Structures are given as C-alpha cells and as structure tokens.
Short mmCIF file of C-alpha atoms and ligand atoms in Angstrom, two decimals:
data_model
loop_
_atom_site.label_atom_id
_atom_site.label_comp_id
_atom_site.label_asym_id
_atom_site.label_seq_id
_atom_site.Cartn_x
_atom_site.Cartn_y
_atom_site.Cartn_z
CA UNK A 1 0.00 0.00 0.00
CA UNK A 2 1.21 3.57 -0.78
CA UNK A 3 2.39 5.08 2.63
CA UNK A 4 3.21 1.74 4.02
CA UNK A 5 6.22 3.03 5.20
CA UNK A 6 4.75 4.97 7.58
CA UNK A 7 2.85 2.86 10.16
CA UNK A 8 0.83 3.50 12.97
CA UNK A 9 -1.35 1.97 15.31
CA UNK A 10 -4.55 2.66 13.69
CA UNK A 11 -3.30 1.29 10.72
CA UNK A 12 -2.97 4.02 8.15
CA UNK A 13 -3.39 3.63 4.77
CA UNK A 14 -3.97 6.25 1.35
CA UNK A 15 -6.92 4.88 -0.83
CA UNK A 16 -6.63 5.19 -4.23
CA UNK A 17 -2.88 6.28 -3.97
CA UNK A 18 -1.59 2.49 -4.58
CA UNK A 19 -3.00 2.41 -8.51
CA UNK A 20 -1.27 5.56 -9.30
CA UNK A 21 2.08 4.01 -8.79
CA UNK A 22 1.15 0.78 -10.54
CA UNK A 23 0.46 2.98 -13.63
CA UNK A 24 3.36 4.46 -13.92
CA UNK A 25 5.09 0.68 -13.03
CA UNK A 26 2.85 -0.31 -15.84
CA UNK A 27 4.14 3.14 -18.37
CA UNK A 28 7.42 2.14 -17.90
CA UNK A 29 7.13 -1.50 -18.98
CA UNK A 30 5.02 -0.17 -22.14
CA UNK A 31 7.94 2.59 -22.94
CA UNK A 32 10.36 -0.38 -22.74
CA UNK A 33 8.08 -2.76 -25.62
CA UNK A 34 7.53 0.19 -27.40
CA UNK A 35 11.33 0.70 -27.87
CA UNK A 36 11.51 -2.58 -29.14
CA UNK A 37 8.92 -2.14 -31.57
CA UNK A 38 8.99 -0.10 -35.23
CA UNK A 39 6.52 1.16 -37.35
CA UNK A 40 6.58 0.84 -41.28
CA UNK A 41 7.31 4.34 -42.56
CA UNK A 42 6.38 3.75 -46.22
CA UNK A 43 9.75 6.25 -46.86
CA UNK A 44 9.76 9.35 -46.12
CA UNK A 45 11.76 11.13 -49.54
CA UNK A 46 10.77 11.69 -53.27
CA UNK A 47 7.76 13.32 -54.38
CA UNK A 48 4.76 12.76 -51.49
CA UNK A 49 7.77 13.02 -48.64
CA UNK A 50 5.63 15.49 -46.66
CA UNK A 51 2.14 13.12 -46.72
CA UNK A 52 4.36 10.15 -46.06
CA UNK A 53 6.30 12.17 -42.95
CA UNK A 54 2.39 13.13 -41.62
CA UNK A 55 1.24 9.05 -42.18
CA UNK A 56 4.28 8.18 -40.42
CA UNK A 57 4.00 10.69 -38.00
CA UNK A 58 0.18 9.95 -37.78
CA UNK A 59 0.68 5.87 -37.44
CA UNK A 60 2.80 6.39 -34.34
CA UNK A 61 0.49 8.60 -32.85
CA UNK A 62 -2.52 5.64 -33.07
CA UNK A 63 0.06 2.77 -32.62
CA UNK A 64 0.59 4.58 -29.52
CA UNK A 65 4.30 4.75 -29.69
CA UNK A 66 6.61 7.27 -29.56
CA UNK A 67 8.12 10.47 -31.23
CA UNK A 68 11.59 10.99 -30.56
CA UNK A 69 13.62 14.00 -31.04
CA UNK A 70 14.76 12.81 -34.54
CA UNK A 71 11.60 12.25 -36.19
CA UNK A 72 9.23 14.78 -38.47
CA UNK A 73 6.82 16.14 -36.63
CA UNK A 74 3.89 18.97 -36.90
CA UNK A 75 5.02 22.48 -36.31
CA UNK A 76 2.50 22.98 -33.80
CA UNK A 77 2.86 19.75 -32.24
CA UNK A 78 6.46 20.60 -31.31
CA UNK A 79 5.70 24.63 -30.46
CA UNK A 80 2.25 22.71 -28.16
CA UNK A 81 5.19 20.66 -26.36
CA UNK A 82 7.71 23.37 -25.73
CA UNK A 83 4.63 25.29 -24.34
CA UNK A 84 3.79 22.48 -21.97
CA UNK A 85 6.94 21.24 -20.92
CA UNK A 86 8.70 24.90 -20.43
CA UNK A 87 5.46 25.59 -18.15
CA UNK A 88 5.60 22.62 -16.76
CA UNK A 89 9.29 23.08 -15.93
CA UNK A 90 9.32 26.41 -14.36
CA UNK A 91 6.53 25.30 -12.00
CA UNK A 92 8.40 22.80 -10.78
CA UNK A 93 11.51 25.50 -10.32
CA UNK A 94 9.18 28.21 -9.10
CA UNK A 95 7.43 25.88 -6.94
CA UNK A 96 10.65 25.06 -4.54
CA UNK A 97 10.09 28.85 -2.90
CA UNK A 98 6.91 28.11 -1.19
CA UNK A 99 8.32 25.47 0.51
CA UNK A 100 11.74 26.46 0.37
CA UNK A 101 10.71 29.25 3.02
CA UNK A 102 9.81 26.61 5.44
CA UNK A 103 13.66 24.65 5.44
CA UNK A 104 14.77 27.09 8.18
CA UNK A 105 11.57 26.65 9.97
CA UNK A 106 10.81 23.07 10.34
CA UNK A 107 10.24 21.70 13.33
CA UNK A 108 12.73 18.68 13.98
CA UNK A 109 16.07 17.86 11.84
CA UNK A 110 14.11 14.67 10.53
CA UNK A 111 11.83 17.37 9.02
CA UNK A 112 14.17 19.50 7.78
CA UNK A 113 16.06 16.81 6.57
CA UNK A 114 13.13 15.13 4.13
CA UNK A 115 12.21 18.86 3.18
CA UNK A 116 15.44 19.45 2.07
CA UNK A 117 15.48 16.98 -0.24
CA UNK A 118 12.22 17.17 -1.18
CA UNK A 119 12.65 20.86 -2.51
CA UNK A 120 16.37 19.61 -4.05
CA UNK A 121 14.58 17.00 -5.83
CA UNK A 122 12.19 19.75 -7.52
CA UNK A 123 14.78 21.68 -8.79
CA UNK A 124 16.03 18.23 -10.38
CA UNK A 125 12.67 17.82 -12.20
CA UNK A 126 12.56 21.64 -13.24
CA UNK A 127 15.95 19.93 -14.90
CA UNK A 128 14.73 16.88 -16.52
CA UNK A 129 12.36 19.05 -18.18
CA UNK A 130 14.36 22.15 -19.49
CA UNK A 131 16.19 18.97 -21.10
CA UNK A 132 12.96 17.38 -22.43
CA UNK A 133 12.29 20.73 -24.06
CA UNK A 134 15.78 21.42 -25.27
CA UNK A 135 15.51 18.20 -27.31
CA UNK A 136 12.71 20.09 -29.19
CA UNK A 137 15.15 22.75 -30.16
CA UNK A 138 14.34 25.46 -27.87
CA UNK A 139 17.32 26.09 -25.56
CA UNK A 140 17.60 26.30 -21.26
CA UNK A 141 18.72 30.08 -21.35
CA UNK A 142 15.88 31.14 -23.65
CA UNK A 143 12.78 29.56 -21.57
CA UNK A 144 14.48 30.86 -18.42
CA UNK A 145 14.46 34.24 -20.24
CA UNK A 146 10.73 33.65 -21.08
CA UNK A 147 10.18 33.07 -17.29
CA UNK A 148 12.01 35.81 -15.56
CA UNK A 149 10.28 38.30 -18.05
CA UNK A 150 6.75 36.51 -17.21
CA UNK A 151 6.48 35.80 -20.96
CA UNK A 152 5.76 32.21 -20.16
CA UNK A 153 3.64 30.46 -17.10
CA UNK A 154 3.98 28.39 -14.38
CA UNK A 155 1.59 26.77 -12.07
CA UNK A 156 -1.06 29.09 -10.10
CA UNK A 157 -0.57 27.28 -7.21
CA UNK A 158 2.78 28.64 -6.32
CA UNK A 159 1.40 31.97 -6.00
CA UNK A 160 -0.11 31.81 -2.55
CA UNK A 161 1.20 32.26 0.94
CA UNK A 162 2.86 29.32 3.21
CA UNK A 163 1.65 30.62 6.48
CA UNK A 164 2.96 28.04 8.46
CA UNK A 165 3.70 24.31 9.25
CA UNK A 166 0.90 22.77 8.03
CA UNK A 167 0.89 24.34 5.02
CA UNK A 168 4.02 22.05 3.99
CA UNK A 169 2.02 19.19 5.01
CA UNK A 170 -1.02 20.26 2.91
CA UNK A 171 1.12 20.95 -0.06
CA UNK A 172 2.37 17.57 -0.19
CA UNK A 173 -0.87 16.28 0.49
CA UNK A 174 -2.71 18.43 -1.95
CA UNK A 175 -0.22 20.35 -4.48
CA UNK A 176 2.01 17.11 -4.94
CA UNK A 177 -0.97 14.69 -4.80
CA UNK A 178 -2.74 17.12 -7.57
CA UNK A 179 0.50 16.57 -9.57
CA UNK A 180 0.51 13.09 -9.63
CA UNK A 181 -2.99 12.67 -10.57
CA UNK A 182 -2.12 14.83 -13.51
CA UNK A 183 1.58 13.90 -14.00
CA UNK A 184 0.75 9.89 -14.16
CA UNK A 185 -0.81 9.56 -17.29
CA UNK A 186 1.63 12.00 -19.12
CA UNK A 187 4.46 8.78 -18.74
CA UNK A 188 2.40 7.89 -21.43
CA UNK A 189 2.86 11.06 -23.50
CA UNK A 190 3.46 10.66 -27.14
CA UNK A 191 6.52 12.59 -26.69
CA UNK A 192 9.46 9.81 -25.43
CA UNK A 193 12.16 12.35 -23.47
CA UNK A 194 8.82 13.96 -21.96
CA UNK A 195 7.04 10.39 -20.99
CA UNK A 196 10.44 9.32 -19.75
CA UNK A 197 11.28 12.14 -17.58
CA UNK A 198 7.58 11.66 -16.14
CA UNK A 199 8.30 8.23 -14.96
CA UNK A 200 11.10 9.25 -12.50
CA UNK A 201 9.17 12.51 -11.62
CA UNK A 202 6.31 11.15 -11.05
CA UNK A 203 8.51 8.17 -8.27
CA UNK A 204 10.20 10.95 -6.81
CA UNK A 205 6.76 12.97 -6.16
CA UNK A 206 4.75 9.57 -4.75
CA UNK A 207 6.81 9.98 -1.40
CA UNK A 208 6.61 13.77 -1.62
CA UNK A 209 3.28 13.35 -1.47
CA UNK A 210 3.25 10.89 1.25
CA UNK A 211 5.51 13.00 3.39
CA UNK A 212 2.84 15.83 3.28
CA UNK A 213 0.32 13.23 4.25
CA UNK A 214 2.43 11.90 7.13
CA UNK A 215 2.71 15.72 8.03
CA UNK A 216 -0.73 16.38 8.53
CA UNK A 217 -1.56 12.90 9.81
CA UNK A 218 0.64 13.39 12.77
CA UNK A 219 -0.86 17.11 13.46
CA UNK A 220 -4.08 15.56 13.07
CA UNK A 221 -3.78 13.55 15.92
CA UNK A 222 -1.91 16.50 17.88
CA UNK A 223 -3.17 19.14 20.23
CA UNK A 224 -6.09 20.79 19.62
CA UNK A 225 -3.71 23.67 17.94
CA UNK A 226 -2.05 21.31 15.61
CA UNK A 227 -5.05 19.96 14.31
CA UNK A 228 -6.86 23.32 14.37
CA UNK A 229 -3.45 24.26 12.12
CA UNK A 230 -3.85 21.45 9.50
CA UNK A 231 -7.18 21.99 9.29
CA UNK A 232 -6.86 25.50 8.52
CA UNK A 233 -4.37 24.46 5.79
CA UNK A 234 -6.02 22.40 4.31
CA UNK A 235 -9.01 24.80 3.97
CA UNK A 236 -6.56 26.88 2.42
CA UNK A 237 -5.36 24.98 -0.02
CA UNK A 238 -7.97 22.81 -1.10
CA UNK A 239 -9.42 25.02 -4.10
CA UNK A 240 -6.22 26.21 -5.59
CA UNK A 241 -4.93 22.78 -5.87
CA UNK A 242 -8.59 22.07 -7.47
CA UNK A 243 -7.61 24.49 -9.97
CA UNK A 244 -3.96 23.35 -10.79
CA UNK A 245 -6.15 20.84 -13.11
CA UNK A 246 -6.57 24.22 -15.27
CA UNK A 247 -9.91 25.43 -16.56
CA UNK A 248 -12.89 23.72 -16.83
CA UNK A 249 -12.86 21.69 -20.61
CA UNK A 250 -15.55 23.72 -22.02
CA UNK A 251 -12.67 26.90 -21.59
CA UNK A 252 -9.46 24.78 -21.83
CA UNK A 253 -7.97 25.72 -25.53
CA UNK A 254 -5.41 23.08 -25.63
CA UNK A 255 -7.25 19.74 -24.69
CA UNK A 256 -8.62 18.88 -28.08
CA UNK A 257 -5.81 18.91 -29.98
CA UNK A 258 -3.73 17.68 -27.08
CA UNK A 259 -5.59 14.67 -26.35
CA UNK A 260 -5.67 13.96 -30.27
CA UNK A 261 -2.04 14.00 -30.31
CA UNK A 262 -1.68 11.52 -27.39
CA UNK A 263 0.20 14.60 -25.36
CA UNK A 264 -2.53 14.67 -22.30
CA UNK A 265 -4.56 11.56 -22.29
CA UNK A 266 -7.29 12.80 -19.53
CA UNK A 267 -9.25 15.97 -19.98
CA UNK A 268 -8.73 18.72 -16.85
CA UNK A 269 -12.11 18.25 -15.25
CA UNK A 270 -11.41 14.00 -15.82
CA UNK A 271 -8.05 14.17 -13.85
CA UNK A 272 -9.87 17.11 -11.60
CA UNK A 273 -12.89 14.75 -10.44
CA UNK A 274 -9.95 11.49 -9.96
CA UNK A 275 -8.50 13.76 -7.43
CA UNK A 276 -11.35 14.62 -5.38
CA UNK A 277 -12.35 10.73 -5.63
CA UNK A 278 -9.16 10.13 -4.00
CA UNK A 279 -8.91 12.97 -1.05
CA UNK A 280 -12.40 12.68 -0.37
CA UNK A 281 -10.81 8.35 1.38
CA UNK A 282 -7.85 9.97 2.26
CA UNK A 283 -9.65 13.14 4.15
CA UNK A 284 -11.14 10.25 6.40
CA UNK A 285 -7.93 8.22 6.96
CA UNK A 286 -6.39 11.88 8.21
CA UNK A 287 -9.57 12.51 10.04
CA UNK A 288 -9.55 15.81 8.34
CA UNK A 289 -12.48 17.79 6.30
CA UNK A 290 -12.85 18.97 3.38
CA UNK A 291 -14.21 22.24 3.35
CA UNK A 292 -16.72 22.00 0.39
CA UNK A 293 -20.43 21.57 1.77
CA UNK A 294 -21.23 19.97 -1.63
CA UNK A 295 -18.88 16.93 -1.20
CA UNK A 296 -21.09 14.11 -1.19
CA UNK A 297 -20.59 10.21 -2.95
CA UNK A 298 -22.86 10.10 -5.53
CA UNK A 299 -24.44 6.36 -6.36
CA UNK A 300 -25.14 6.51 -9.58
CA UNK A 301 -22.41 8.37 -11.25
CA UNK A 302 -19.53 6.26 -8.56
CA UNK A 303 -17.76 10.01 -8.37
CA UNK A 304 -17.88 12.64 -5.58
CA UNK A 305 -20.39 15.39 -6.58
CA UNK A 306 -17.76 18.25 -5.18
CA UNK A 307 -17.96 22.34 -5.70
CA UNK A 308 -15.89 24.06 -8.67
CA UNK A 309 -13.33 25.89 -8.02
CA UNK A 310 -13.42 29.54 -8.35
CA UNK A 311 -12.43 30.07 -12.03
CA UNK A 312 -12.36 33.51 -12.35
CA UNK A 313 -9.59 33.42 -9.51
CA UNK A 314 -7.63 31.12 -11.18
CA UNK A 315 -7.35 33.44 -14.31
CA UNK A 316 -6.28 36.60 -12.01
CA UNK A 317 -3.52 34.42 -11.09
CA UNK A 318 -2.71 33.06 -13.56
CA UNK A 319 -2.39 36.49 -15.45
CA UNK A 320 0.26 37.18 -12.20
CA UNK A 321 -2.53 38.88 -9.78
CA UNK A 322 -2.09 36.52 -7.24
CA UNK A 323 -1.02 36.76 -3.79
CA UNK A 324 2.46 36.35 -4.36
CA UNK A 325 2.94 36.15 -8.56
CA UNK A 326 5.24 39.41 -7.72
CA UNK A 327 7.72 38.11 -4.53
CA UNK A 328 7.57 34.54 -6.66
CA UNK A 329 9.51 35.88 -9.76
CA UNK A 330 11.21 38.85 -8.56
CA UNK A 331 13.07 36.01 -6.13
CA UNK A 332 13.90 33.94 -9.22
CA UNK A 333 14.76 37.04 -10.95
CA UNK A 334 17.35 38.02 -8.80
CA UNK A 335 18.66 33.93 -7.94
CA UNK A 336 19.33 34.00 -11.65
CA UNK A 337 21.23 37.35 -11.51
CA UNK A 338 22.98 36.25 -8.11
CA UNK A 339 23.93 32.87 -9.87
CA UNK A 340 25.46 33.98 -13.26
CA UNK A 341 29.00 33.72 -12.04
CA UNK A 342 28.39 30.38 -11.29
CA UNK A 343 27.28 29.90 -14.69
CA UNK A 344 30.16 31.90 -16.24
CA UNK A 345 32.54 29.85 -14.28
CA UNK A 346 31.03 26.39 -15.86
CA UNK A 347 30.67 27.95 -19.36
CA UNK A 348 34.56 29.06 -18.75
CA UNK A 349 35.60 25.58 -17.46
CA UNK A 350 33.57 23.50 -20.91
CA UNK A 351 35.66 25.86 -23.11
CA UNK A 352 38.90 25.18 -21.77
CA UNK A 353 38.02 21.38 -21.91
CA UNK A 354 37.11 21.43 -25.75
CA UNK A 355 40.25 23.27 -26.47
CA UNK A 356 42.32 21.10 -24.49
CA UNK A 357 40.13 17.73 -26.31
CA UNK A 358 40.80 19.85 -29.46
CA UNK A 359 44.56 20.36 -29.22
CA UNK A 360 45.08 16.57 -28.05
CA UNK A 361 43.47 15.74 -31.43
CA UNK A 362 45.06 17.63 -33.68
CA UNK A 363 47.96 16.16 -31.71
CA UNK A 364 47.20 12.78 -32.27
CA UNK A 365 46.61 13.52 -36.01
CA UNK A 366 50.44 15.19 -36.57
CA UNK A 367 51.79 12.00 -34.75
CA UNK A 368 49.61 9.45 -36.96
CA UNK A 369 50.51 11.54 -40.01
N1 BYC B 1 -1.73 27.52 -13.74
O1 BYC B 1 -6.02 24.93 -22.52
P1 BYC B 1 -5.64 24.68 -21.10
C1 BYC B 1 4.16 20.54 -9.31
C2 BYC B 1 -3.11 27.87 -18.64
S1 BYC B 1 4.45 21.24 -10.81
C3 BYC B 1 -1.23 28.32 -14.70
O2 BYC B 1 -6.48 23.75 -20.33
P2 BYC B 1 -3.45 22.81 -21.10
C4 BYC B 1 5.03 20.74 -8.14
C5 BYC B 1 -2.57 26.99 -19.75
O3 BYC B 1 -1.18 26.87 -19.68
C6 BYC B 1 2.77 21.38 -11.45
N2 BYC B 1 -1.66 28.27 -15.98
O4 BYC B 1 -4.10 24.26 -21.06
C7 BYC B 1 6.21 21.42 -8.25
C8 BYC B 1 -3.07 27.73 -20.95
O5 BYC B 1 -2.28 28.89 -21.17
P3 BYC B 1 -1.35 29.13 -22.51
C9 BYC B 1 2.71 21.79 -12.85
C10 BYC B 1 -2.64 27.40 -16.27
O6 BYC B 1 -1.99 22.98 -21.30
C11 BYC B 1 6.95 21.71 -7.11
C12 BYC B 1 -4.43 28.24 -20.52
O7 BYC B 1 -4.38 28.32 -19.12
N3 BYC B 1 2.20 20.70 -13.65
O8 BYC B 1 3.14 19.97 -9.23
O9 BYC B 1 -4.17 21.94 -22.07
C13 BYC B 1 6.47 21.32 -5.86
C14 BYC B 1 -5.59 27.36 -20.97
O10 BYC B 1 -5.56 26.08 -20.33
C15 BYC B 1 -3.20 26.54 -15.31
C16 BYC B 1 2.25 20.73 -14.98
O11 BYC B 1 2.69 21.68 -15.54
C17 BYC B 1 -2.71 26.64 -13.99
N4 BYC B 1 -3.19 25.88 -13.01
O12 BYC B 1 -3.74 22.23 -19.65
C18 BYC B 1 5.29 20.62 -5.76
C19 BYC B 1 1.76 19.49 -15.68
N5 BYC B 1 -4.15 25.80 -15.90
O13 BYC B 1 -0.27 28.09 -22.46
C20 BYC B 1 4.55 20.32 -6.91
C21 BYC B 1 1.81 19.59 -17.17
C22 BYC B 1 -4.19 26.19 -17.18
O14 BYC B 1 -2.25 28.95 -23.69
N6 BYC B 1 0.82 20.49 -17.70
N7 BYC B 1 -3.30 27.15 -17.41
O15 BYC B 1 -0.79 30.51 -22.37
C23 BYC B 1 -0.47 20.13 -17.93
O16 BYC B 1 -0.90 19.02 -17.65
C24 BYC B 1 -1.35 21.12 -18.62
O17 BYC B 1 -0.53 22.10 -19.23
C25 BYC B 1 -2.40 21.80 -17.69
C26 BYC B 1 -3.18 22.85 -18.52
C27 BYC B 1 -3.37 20.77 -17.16
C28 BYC B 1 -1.72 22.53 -16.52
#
C-alpha cells in the first residue's frame, strides 16, 4: 500500500494512492516494448515526402508509440510541447520557494532533513524538463528568459502564501498529490524524453506526497492547535490545488488537440474529479475535512459530486494577480542574476576542456601523419 512506510497503530493507509504508482510501473514496462517495436514508414523522400512524414507521424500517434527528437513532426505539435513542458518546468523550479521558506523553519532535523530533499529534488525535475524541451530545439537560457520576463507560465498554485507548518504538510498532500494525478498519465505522453522524464518525476513525487500526508496525519492527531493548524491548511489549499487541473474543458484551448495527439490523455475536469475521488478516502484516513459543503458520494455516477473551483480566480492568477505572482519571480529574478558567475565559471571551465580535447586531437593527427 502507498504510505506503508509509515505505520501506525490505527493502521494508516492512502486509498486510491496504490494504482497511481502501478500505472506508472505499468508506463514504464510499455515505454520499454515500445522501444523494441517499429513502425513501417512507407519512406519518407521523393515526391509525397511530406504526406508520407504526416502518415508516419500519424501511425505512431494511433500505434501509440513514440516520437523521438529525430523524427518529423507537426510544427505545432512541437511549439504545443515546448509550451507544456517549459510551463511545466518552471513550476516545478518556481514551486521550490513556497516550501523552500519553510527549510529554516521546520520543526525537527528529521523534518528538515526530508524537506530538504524534497525541494532539491524539484529543482532536479525543473531539470529533466528544461532537457525534455531542449531536445525540441528550444534552448535552457531562452525559456528561463521567457520566465524571468513573465512571458511564459507556471503553475497558479505557487502563487499563494505558506503561512505556516501545516501548510508544507497540505502541499504535499494536496499540491504534490494534484501533480501526480495529472503527472501519471503524461508517462504515457506521445513525446518519449517527456514520458520518460515523467516516470522518475512522477517516483520521486509519490513519497513527496506521502511525506505531506504523514505531516498532517501526525498534526491531526496532535493538540487541539495542531489539528486546528492542518485543518486551517487544508481549507486553504484545497481550491487552488482544485484548480492546478486548469480550466474547466468547455474553456481549456489546448485539450482537443492535445488529447488527439496523445500529449494529455485525460481531460482537466477527468483528472480534476480522480482527485477529489481520492482525497475525499484519504480526508477520512487523516480525520480531516474537506471544506466543500457539496462533497457528497454520488451512487449513480460512482464520483464525488464536489464544488468548482473559483475560475475567475484562477485566471487573475494566472495572469500574475495573485497573492504572491510578484515576490515569486522577482526572487527567481534576482537567484538567476545572483547565480550567473556560477554559470560563467562552468561555461569558462567547458571551453577550456574542448580546447584542451581539441589540441590533443590535432595532436594525435600530426603524430599518426
Ligand atoms: N496555472 O487549454 P488549457 C508541481 C493555462 S508542478 C497556470 O487547459 P493545457 C510541483 C494553460 O497553460 C505542477 N496556468 O491548457 C512542483 C493555458 O495557457 P497558454 C505543474 C494554467 O496545457 C513543485 C491556458 O491556461 N504541472 O506539481 O491543455 C512542488 C488554458 O488552459 C493553469 C504541470 O505543468 C494553472 N493551473 O492544460 C510541488 C503538468 N491551468 O499556455 C509540486 C503539465 C491552465 O495557452 N501540464 N493554465 O498561455 C499540464 O498538464 C497542462 O498544461 C495543464 C493545462 C493541465 C496545466
């Protein structure tokens, strides 16, 4: 069970969290057959080469396999995957300051310990997937540019407030259980280096989202202040992380097209209602509420009947009115200005080691000549 490592007397289990993991057990095995397997491209030069590049392109798509860096693809299939995967990375870099405030602050060295690396291993996934996108042409320095100029999005969520403790917990709980729900199926992106990288993300952020659980499982069962504190968290974060799943699908503008290429395989309010399905059990198991009088199991559809987020907030924030859109990228802003000798000093150190590798060979070729 998901969270078995964390026992406790009253037996504590996540429902619903254990099939998330054996999806993306299940991706992986599927990435690894469809490796092995080809599709017949029919050529791809000579008169026809663009309709045969499109059938080929078009065949992996429905043979649900993969496109790789090399192969032809639609303009605006690559410019709809830079989009995604450049947002998608800059959450995840963005998304270490919430939290990141809290390293000083935690309450024990085990804490601060498992935060730590928790927040490190963020900054590794904002990684995997400026090198996802860079293998779609579009280079590290220029999305970074596009982010620090707030040309280019990142998730709403990491514009509000960590007030205090228990907001850590309810972000793991919430913001990192959200992004599992949503990051699972996209190890099955048509994409290969982005379904790839989402396999090891989406490992990494299973136990970040069990350490926010474990958080807020042991203030649940604290003093009256600790759970009146994750309680109060939880009420706080409950809708934004509702709206992470973006708009509703009769206002998203990518899904169609996305879902026809393979790229997302759920629609928002799909992946939206699997998450409420699944902290609706876990609530219980915490012995927390969740603060939506609408919340009720509903027979005959086997779903929660929950309340909407507010959409209209989600769009101020999104278009950087927020609570914090400001503090969030005027701190990156300036970590990218404080960190360009560090940058300088590794661009410095690569060009001394190709002219060294170049010198040796030209070397080696005198000597052989
Ligand atoms: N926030 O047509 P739609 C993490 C934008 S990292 C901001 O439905 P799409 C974590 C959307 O981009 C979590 N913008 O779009 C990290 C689009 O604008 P543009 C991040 C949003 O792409 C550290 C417009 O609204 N996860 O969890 O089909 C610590 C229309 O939307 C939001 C990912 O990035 C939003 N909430 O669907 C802890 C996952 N929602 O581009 C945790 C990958 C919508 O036209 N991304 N927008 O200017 C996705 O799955 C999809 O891009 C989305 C949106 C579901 C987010």
């Amino acid at each position: 069970m998901y969270g078995s490592d964390f026992e406790d007397p009253e037996t504590v289990g996540q429902p619903g969290a254990s099939a998330l993991l054996d999806e993306v057990e299940s991706a992986e095995r599927d990435l690894h057959e469809a490796a092995a397997r080809t599709v017949a491209t029919g050529g791809s030069t000579g008169p026809g080469a663009d309709a045969a590049l499109q059938d080929y392109f078009d065949a992996v798509i429905a043979a649900d396999q993969k496109i790789e860096p090399r192969d032809w693809m639609p303009g605006a299939y690559r410019k709809g995957l830079i989009r995604q995967i450049a947002q998608h990375a800059h959450s995840e870099i963005i998304g270490m300051q919430p939290e990141g405030n809290w390293i000083t602050r935690a309450p024990s060295l085990k804490r601060k310990a498992i935060l730590l690396a928790k927040v490190q291993d963020e900054a590794g996934h904002g990684l995997y997937l400026y090198a996802a996108a860079e293998t779609l042409g579009s280079s590290r320095d220029e999305l970074v540019e596009l982010l620090i100029t707030g040309r280019q999005k990142y998730s709403s969520i990491f514009n509000y407030p960590t007030l205090n403790w228990a907001d850590v917990g309810a972000i793991g709980w919430l913001v990192d259980g959200a992004a599992i729900v949503n990051q699972v199926p996209l190890c099955r992106c048509s994409y290969g280096p982005y379904a790839r990288a989402m396999i090891r993300i989406c490992k990494e952020e299973s136990f970040h989202q069990r350490q926010g659980f474990e958080i807020l499982y042991t203030l649940a069962r604290g003093t009256a202040a600790q759970r009146q504190m994750a309680q109060d968290a939880v009420d706080r974060w409950w809708y934004p992380s509702l709206a992470m799943f973006g708009p509703p699908d009769s206002d998203s503008t990518h899904s169609e097209q996305s879902m026809a290429w393979k790229i997302k395989r759920f629609s928002n309010d799909d992946l939206r209602q699997r998450f409420v399905d699944m902290c609706a059990q876990q609530a219980s198991v915490l012995g927390l509420s969740i603060p939506d009088p609408d919340l009720r199991w509903n027979e005959e559809r086997g779903a929660w009947d929950y309340r909407q987020p507010d959409y209209a907030e989600l769009f101020r924030v999104i278009k950087g009115d927020g609570p914090c859109n400001r503090q969030r990228l005027r701190h990156r802003r300036q970590a990218h200005e404080d960190g360009a000798w560090v940058r300088d000093a590794g661009s410095a150190y690569a060009a001394k080691q190709a002219a060294r590798r170049a010198g040796k060979r030209a070397t080696e070729q005198v000597a052989a000549a």
